[in-house]
Coordinates of C-alpha atoms in Angstrom, one line a residue:
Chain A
X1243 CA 104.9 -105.4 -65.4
X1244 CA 101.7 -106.9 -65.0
X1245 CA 100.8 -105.9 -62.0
X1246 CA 101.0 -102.0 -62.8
X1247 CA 98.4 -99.8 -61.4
X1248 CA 98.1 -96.8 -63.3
X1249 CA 95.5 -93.5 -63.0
X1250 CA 94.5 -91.0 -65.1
X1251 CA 93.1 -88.1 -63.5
X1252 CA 91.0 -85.6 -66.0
X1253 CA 89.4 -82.5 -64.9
X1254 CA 85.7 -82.5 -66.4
X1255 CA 85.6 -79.7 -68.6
X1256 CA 88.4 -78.3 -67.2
X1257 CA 88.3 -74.5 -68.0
X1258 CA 84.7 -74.2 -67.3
X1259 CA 84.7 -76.2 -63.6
X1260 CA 87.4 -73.9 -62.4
X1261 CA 85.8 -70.7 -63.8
X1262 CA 82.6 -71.8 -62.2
X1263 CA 84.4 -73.1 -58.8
X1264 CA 86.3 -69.4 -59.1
X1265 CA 82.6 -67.7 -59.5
X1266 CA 81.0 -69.4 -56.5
X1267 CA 84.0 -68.8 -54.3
X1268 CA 83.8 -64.8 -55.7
X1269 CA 79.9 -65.0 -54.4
X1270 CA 78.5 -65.8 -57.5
X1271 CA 74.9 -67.9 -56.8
X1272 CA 75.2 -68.9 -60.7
X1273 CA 76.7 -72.1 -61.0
X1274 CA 78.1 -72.3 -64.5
X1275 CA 78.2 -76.0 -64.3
X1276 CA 74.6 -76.2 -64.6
X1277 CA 73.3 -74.1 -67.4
X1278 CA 74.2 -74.0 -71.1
X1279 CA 77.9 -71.6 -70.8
X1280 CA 81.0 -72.0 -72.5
X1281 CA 84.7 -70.8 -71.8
X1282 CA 85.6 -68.9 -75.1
X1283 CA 87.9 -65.9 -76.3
X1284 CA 86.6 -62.5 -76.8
X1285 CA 83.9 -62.2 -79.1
X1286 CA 84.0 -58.1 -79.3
X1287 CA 87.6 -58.8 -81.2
X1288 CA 86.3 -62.0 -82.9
X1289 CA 88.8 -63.8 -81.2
X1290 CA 86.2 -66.4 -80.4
X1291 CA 86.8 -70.4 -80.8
X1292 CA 84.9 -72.5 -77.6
X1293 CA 87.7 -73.8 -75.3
X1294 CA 85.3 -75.5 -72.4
X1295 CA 81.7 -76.4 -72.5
X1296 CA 79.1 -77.2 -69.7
X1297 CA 77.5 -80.2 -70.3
X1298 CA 74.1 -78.6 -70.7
X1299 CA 75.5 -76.6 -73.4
X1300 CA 76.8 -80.1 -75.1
X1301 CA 73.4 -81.1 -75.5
X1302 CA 72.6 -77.9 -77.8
X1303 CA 75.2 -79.6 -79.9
X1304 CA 78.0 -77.4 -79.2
X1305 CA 81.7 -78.6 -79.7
X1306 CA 84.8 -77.8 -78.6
X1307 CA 86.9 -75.8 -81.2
X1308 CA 84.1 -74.6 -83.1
X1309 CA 83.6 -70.7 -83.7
X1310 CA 81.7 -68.8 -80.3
X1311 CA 79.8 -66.8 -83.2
X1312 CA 78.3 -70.1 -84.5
X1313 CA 78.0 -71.3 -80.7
X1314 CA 75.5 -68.6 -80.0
X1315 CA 73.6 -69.5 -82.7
X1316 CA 72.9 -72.7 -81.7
X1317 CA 71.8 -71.5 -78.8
X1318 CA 71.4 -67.8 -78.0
X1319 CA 70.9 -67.7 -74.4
X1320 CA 74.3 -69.0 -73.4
X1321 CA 76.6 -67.2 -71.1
X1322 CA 79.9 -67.0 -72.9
X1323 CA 82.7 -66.1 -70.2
X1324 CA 86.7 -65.6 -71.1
X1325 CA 89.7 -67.5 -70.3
X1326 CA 91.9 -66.6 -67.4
X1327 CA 94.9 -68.7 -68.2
X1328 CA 96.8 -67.9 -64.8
X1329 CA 93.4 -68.8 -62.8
X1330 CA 93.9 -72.6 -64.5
X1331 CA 97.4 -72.7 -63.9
X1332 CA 96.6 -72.2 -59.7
X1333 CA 94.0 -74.5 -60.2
X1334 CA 95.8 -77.4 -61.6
X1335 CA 98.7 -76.7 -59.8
X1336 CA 96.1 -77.4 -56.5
X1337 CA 95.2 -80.4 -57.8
X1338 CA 98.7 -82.4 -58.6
X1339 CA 100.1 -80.7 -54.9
X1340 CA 97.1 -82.4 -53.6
X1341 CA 97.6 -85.7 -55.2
X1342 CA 101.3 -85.8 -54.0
X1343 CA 99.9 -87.0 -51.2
X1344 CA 98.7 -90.1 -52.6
X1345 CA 102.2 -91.0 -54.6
X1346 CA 104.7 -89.2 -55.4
X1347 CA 105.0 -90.5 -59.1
X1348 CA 102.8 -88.4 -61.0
X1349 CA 103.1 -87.0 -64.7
X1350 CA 101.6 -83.4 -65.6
X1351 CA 100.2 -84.5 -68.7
X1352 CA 98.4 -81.4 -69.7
X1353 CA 96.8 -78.5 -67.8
X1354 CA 94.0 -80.4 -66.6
X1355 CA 95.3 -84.5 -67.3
X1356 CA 97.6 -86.4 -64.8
X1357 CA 99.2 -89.5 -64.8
X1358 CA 99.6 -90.9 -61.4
X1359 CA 101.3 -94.1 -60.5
X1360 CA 99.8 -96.2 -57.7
X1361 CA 101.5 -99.5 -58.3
X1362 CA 102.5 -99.3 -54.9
X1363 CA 100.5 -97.2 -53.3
X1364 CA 99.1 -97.8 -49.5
X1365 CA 95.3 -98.6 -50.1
X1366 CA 93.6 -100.9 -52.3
X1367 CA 93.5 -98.7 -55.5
X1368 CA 89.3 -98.2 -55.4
X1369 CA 89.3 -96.8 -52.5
X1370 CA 92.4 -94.7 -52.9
X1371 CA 90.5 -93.4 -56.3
X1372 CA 87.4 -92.9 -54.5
X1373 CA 88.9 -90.7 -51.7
X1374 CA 90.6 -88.6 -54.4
X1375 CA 88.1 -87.8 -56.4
X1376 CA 85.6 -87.1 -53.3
X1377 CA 88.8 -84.7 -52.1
X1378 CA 89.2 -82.6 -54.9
X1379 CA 85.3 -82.4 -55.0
X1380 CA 85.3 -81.3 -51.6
X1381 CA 88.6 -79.0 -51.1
X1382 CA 88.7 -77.6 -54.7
X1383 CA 85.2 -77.5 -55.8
X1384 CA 85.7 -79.4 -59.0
X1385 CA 84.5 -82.9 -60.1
X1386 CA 87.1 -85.2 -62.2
X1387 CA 87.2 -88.4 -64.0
X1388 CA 89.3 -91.1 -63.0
X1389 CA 90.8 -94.2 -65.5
X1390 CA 92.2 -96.8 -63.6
X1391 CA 94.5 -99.4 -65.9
X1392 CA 97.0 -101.5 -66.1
X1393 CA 99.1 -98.7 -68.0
X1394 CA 98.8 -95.7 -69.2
X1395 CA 97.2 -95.7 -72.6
X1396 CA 94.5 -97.9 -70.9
X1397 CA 93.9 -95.4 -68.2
X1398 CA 93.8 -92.5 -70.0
X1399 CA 91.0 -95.2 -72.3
X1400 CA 89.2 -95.5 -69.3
X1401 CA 89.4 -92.0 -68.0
X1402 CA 87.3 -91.2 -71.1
X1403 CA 84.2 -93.8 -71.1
X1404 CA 81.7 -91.7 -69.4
X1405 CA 81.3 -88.1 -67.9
X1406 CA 81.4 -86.5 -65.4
X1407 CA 82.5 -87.7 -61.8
X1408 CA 83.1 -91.1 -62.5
X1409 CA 85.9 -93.3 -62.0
X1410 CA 86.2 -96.2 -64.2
X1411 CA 88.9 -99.2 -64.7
X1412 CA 90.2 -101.0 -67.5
X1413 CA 92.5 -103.6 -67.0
X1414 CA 94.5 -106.0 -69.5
X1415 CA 91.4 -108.8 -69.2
X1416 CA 88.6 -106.1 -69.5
X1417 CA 89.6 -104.7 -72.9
X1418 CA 87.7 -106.8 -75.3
X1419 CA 84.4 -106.2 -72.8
X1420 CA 85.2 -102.8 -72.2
X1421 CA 87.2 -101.0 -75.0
X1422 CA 87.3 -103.2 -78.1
X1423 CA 83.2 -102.3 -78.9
X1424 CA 84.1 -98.1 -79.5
X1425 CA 84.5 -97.1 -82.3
X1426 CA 87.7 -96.3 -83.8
X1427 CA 88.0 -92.7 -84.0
X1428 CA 87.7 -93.2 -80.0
X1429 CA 91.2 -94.6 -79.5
X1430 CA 94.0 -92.1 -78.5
X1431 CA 96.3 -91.1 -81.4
X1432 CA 93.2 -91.9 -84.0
X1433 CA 92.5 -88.5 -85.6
X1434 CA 89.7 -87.4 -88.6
X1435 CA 92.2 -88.4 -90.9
X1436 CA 93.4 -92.0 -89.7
X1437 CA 89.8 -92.4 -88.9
X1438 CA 88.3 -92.2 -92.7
X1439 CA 91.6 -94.4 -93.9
X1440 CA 90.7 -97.0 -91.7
X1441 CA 86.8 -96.7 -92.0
X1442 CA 87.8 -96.9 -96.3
X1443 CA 88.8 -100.5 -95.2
X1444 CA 85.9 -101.5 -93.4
X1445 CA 87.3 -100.9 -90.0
X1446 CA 85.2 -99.1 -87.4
X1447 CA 85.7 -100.2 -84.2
X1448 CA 88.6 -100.5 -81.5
X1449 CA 88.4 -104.3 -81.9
X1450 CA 88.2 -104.6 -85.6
X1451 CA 91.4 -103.0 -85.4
X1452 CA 93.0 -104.9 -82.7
X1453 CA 92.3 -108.1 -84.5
X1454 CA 93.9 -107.0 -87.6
X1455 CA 97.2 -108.9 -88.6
X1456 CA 100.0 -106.8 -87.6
X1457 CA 102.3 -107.7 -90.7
X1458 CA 98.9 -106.5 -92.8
X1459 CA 98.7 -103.4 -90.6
X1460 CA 102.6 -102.6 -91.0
X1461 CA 102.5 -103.1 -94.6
X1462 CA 99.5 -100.9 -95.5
X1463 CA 100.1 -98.0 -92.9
X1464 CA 103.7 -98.7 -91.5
X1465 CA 105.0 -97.2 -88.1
X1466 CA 102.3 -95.4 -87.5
X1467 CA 99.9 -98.5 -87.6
X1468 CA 102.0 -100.6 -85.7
X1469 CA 101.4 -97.9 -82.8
X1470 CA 97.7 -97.7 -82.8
X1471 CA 97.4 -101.7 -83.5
X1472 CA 99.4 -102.1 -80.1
X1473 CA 97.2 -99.5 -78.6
X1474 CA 93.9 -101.2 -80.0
X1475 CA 95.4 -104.1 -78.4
X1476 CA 96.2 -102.3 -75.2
X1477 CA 99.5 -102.2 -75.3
X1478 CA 101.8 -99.6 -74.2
X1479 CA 104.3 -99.8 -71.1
X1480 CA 105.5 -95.8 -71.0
X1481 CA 106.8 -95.2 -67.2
X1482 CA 104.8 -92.3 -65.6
X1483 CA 107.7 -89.6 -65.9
X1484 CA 107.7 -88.1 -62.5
X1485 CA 110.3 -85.6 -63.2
X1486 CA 109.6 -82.3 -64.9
X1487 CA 110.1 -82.5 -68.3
X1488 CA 111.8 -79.8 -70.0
X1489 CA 110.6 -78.0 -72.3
X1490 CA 110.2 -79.5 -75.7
X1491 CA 108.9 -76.6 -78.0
X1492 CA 107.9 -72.9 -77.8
X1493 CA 105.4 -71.8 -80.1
X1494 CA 102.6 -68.7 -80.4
X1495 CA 99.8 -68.2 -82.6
X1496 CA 97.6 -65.4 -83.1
X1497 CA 93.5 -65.7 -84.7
X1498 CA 93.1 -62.1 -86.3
X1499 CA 89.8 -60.2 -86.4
X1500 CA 89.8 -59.9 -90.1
X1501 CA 91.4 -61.6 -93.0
X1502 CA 94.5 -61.3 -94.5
X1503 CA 94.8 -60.9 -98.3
X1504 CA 98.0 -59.9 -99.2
X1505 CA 101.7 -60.9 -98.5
X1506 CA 103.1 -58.0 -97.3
X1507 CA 100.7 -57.9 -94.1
X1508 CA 100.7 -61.8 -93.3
X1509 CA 104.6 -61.1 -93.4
X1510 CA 104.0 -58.6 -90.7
X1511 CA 101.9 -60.5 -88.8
X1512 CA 104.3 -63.4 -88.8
X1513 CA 107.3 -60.8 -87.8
X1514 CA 104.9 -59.7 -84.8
X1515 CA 105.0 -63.4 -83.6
X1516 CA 108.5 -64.2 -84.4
X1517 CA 109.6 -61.5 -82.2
X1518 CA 107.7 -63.4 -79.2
X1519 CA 108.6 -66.7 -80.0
X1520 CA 112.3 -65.3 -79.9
X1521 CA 112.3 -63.2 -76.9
X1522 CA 110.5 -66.3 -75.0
X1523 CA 113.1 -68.9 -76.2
X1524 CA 115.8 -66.8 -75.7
X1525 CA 114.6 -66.4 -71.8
X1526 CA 114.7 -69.8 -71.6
X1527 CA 118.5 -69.5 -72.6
X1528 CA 117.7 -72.2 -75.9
X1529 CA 117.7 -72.5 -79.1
X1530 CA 115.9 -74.5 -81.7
X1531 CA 116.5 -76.1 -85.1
X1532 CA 113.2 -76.7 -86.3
X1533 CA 110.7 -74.2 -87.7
X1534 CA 107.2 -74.7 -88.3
X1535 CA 104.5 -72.3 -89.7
X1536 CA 101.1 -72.9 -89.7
X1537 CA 97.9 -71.4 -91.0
X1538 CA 94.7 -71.2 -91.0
X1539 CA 92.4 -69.7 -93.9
X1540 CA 89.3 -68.0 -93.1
X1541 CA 87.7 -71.4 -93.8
X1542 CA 89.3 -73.1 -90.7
X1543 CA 91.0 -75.2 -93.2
X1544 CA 94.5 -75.5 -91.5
X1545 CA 97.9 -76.4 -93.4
X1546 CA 101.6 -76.0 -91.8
X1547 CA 105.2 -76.7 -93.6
X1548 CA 108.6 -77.0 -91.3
X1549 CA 112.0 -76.7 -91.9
X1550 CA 115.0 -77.6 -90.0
X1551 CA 117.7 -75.5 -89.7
X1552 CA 121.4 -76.3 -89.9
X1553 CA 122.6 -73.8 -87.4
X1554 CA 120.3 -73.9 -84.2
X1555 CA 119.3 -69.9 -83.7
X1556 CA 117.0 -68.2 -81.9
X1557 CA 117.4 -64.9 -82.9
X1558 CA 114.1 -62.8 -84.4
X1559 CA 115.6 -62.4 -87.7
X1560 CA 116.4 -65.7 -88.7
X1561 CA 113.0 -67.0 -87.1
X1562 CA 111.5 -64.4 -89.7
X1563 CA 113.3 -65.3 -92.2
X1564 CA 112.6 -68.7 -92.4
X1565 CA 108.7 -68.4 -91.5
X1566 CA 108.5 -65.9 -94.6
X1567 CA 110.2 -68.7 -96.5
X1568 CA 108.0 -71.4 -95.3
X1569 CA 105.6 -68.8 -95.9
X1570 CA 105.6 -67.9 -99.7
X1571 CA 106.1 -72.0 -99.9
X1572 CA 103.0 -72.9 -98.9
X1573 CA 100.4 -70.1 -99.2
X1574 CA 98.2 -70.5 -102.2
X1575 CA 96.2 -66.8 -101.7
X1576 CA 93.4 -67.9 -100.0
X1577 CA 92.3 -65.1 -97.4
X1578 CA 93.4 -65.9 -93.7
X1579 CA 93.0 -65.4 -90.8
X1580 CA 95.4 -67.6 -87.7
X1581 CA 99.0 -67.7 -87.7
X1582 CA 101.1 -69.6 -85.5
X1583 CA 104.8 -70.3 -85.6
X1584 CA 106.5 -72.9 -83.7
X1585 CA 110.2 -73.9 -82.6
X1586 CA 111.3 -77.0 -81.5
X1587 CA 113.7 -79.9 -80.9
X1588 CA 115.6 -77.5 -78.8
X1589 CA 119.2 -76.6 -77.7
X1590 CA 120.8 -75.4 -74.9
X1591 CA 122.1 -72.2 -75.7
X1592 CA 126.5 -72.8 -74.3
X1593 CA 127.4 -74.2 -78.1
X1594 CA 126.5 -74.6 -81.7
X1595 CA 128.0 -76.5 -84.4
X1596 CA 128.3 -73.7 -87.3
X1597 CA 127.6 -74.7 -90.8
X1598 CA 129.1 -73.9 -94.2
X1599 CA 125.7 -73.7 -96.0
X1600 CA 123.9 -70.5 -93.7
X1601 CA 124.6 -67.5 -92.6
X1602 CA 125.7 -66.6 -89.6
X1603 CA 125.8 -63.7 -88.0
X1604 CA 127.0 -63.1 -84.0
X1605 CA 125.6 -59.3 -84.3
X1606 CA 122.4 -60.7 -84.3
X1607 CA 123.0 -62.2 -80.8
X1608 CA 124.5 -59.1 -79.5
X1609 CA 121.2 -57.0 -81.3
X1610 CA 118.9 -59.2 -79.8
X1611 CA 120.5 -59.4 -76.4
X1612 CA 120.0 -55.3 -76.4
X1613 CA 116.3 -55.2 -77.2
X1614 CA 115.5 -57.9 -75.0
X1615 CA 117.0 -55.9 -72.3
X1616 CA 115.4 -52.1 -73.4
X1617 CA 112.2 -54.8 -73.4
X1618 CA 112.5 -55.9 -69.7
X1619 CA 113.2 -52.3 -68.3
X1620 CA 111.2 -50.1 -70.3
X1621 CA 108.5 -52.6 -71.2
X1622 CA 107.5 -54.3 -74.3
X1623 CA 106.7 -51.8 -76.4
X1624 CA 109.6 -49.4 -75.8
X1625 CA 111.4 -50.4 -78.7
X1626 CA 109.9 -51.8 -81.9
X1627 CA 110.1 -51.9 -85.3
X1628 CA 109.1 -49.2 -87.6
X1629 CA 107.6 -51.2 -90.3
X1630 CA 104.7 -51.7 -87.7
X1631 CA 103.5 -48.0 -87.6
X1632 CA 100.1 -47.5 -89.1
X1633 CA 100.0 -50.9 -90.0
X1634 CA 97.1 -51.9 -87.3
X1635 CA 98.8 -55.1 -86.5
X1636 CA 100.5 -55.1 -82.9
X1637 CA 104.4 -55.3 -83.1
X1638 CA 104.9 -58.2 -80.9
X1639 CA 101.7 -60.9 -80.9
X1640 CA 100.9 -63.9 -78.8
X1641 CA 101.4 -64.0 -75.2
X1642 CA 98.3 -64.7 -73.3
X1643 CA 99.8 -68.3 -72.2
X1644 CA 101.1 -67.4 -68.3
X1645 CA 104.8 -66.8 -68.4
X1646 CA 104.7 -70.3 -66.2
X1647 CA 105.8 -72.9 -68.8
X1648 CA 102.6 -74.2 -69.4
X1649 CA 102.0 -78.0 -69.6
X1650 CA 100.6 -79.1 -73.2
X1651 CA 99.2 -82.2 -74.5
X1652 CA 101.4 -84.2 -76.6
X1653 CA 100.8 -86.9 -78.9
X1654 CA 102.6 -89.0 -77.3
X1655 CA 102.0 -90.7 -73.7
Chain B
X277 CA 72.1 -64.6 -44.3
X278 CA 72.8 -63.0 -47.7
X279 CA 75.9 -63.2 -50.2
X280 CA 77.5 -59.7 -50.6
X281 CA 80.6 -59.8 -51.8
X282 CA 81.8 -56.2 -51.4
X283 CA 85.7 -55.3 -51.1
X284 CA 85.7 -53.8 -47.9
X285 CA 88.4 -52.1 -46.0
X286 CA 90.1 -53.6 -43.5
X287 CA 92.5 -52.6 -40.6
X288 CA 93.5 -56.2 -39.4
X289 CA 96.3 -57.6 -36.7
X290 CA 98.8 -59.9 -38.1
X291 CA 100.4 -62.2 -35.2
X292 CA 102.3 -64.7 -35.9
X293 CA 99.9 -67.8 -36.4
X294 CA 98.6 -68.8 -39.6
X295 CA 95.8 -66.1 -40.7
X296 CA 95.4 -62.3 -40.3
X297 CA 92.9 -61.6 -37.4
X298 CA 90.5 -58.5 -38.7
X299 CA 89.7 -55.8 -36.1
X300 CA 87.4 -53.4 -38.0
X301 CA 86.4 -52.4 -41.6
X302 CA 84.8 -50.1 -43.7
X303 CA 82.0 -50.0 -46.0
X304 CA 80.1 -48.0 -47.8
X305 CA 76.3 -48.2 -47.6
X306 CA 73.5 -47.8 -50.3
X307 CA 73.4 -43.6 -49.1
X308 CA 77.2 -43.3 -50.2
X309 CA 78.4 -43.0 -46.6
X310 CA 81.1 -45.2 -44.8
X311 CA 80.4 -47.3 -41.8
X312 CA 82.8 -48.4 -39.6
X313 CA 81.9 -52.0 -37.6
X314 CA 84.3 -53.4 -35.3
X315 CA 84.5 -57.7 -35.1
X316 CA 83.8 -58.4 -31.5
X317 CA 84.6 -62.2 -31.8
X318 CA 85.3 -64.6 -34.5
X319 CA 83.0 -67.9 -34.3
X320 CA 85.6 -70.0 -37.0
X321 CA 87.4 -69.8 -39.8
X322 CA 88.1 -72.1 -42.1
X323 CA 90.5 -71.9 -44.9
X324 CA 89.0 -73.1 -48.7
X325 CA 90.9 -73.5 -51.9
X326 CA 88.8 -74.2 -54.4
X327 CA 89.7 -73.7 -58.0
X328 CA 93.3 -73.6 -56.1
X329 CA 92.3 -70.1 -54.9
X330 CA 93.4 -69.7 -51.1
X331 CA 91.1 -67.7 -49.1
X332 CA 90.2 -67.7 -45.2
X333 CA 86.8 -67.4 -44.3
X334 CA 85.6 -65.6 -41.2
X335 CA 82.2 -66.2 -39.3
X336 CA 82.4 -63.3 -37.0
X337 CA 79.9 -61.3 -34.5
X338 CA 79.6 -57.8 -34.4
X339 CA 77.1 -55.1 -33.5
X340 CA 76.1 -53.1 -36.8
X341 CA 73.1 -50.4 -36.1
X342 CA 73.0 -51.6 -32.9
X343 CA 71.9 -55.1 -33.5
X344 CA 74.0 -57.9 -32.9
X345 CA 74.8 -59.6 -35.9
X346 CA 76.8 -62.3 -37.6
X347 CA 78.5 -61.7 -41.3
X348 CA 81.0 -63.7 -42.9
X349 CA 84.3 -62.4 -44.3
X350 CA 86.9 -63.5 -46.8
X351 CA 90.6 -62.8 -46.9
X352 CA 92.2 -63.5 -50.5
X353 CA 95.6 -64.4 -50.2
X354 CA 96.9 -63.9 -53.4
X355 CA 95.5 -60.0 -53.8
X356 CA 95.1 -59.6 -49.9
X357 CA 92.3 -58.1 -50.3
X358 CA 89.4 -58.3 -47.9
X359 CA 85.3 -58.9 -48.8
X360 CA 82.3 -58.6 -46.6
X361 CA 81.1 -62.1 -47.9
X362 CA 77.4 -62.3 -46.1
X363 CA 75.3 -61.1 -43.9

C-alpha cells in the first residue's frame, strides 16, 4: 500500500478558465483570466451568487458563494459573465479523455476534480505530472493544479497548497513538513462549524489535531472525529473508483428574485421543484426513500430537515407531500428566498417492498407516467397544473444542470 | 492580420478524410453588400480543442479585391458553423 502513487488533478478556477479559454477561441482579445471577472448567475433576475473567480478579482476580496450584488461593490469595474453549464461539461469531459492516456484508473470527482491513479504508470510520476499539466495547458487552453500523494486525501491536500499551475507532492514522510503547519479549517471534511468546535479547544492547526489522542478525540466528537484525526494524520486508503458511479441522489434548487412570506406560495414553489425532481428520477427509471428539504432565508442563513420514507416513490405527489411536511416542520416565518429539495439513497425502479403504515397508490404511477409522456411530446409546459396560473411562480423549476448526469462533489473521497 | 470573427457562409466539399475542405464563402461588408471569395489554397490546418471545443482552423490564400491575401478560418464542429477568423 505504501508505495501508491495517487494524483489529483484540479482545474484552477474552473468555470472561469474554460469561459475565458471558450472566449479566446470565439476571437475574444480579452482574456478573462487576467482582469478582475467572475462566473455568476444572472443579476437582471437577482439570481446572482459568484460561482468562479479570476484571481485578480480574489485580491478585491471577493469569495466564492457570496452575493454578485455585493461582488460589484467590492469592486465595480468587474466583468460579470453567466454560466454555460453544457460548455463545462465538454470541457471536463476533454480533460479526463485526455488523461486516459496516461492511466486508465481515474475517478471523476467533480466537474472540474479528478483522481487519477499512477501507481503503475510508465514514467517516473514528475515527469508524467509535468507533461500533463503542460498538455492540457497547451491542447485545452486551461491551467490546472496537480497533488501528487501517497493516497487520495493527501493528494487532493496537496492539490490545494498553492495556485495556480503548480503541481505539488505530499507523501506519507512529508506531512508534518508539509501539511501539519495549516490551519485546521484547511483539512478536507473540516467545515465553519467543526472548525469553531475544535478552535473552542485550543486546536488550530492540522498538526495539533493529528497529535491529539484518538481515544480523547472519539470520546469528545465520536465517528466523525475519528475521520478527520486519521485524515490529520494522513490516513485514508479509498481505491480510485474507476468505474462510473451511479447515481447517488437527484436534487434541484431554485434562488427566487424576491422573498417569500407566506405558506401558501413557498408550497407552490416547492410543488414547481417537486415536479422536476420527479420527472428527472423517474427518467432515470429510480426511486428514492429519503427526502430532504432545504432553505434558505433571505439572510443566507440555510437550514434543511429529511425524512425517510417507508415506501421508496417517486411520484410528484408524494415528493410534495412530504416536502410540505418537512416544510411546515421546520419553517419558523422568516422571509425566504432558496429552495431546494433533494432525493436520495435510491432504488431501482423493478420492485418495492409495500408498507402497512403509508399510502399507496398505483394510479399515481400510471398519472405520472401520462404527464411525463404529454411532457416529452408536446414539451414541458403543455400540461401543468392549474394552481400555477397567475401565481408568477413557474410550474416546473430547476433544470439548468445539462441533462448529462452531472458529476458532484461529495463529502466523501 | 486581424481577429474577425464573423459567421460567414460557406459552400464547402466534404471528402472522406478527416475535415471539410471550404471552397468559397460569403460575407457581408461594412456597405451591407455580400462578397463572394473563393479559397485558392489552404497553407495548414490544425485542429484545437480548447475548453473541449473542437474546431479546425484554416490558414488559407485567396484573392479578395484583387489583392492576394491570407485569412484564417474556423469550422465549429458541434454547430458546424463556419467564421472568417482573421485577416
Amino acid at each position: 500500500m505504501n508505495d501508491r502513487i495517487v494524483f489529483h488533478i484540479d482545474v484552477n478556477s474552473a468555470y472561469l478558465s474554460w469561459e475565458a479559454a471558450y472566449n479566446l477561441q470565439m476571437g475574444s482579445n480579452l482574456d478573462l483570466r487576467e482582469v478582475p471577472s467572475i462566473v455568476g448567475g444572472d443579476q437582471e433576475k437577482r439570481h446572482g451568487i459568484v460561482l468562479a473567480k479570476s484571481i485578480p478579482a480574489k485580491k478585491y476580496g471577493i469569495k466564492t458563494g457570496e452575493s454578485v450584488y455585493s461582488a460589484l461593490e467590492k469592486c465595480p469595474q468587474l466583468i460579470v459573465v453567466e454560466p454555460h453549464y453544457t460548455r463545462y461539461m465538454k470541457a471536463s469531459k476533454a480533460m479526463v479523455d485526455f488523461l486516459y492516456d496516461y492511466s486508465p484508473y481515474i475517478q471523476r470527482y467533480s466537474i472540474d476534480e479528478v483522481f487519477l491513479d499512477y501507481s503503475n504508470g510508465n514514467l517516473p510520476y514528475m515527469e508524467a505530472a509535468v507533461k500533463m499539466k503542460e498538455g492540457i495547458k497547451k491542447e485545452l487552453g486551461f491551467t490546472v493544479n496537480i497533488g501528487i500523494g501517497s493516497n487520495k486525501l493527501l493528494a487532493k491536500m496537496a492539490s490545494d497548497f498553492t495556485k495556480p499551475d503548480r503541481i505539488h507532492t505530499l507523501f506519507y514522510d512529508e506531512i508534518e513538513e508539509k501539511m501539519w503547519p495549516l490551519p485546521v479549517e484547511d483539512l478536507f471534511m473540516i467545515g465553519h462549524r467543526t472548525k469553531k468546535k475544535l478552535n473552542s479547544r485550543g486546536i488550530f492547526t492540522i498538526g495539533e489535531l493529528a497529535r491529539l489522542d484518538r481515544d480523547y478525540i472519539y470520546s469528545w466528537l465520536k465517528k466523525p472525529g475519528i475521520l478527520i484525526w486519521e485524515y490529520a494524520n494522513g490516513i485514508e486508503n479509498s481505491d480510485v473508483r474507476a468505474d462510473k458511479s451511479k447515481v447517488k441522489s437527484v436534487g434541484n434548487s431554485t434562488t427566487l428574485p424576491f422573498d417569500v412570506t407566506s405558506r401558501d406560495e413557498a408550497l407552490k414553489v416547492l410543488l414547481g421543484i417537486s415536479e422536476m425532481v420527479g420527472m428527472r428520477l423517474r427518467e432515470l427509471n429510480m426511486k428514492s426513500q429519503v427526502i430532504s428539504v432545504s432553505l434558505k432565508t433571505s439572510e443566507f442563513f440555510s437550514y434543511s430537515h429529511q425524512k425517510k420514507l417507508y415506501i421508496p416513490t417517486s411520484s410528484t405527489n408524494t415528493i410534495y407531500k412530504m416536502a410540505s411536511a418537512l416544510f411546515d416542520e421546520m419553517w419558523d416565518g422568516n422571509p425566504l428566498r432558496c429552495f431546494s429539495i433533494s432525493l436520495s439513497s435510491l432504488l431501482d425502479e423493478n420492485f418495492i417492498q409495500l408498507s402497512l403504515f403509508e399510502d399507496f397508490n398505483e394510479k399515481d404511477i400510471l398519472l405520472d407516467k401520462s404527464i411525463d409522456n404529454l411532457r416529452v411530446k408536446f414539451g414541458q409546459d403543455s400540461i401543468i397544473r392549474s394552481s400555477f396560473l397567475y401565481s408568477g411562480i413557474d410550474p416546473i423549476i430547476g433544470g439548468v444542470v445539462a441533462e448529462e448526469s452531472y458529476p458532484m462533489m461529495s463529502s466523501y473521497l | 492580420m486581424k481577429i474577425i470573427m464573423k459567421p460567414i457562409e460557406m459552400i464547402a466539399w466534404f471528402n472522406n478524410t478527416n475535415y471539410p475542405i471550404p471552397l468559397r464563402f460569403k460575407i457581408e461588408t461594412e456597405d451591407k453588400t455580400n462578397v463572394v471569395i473563393k479559397i485558392d489554397k489552404i497553407i495548414f490546418k490544425e485542429e484545437e480543442k480548447i475548453a473541449g471545443n473542437r474546431m479546425v482552423l484554416y490558414r488559407c490564400e485567396g484573392v479578395i479585391d484583387n489583392l492576394k491575401r491570407i485569412f484564417e478560418l474556423k469550422y465549429e464542429l458541434a454547430t458546424c458553423k463556419w467564421f472568417l477568423f482573421k485577416m
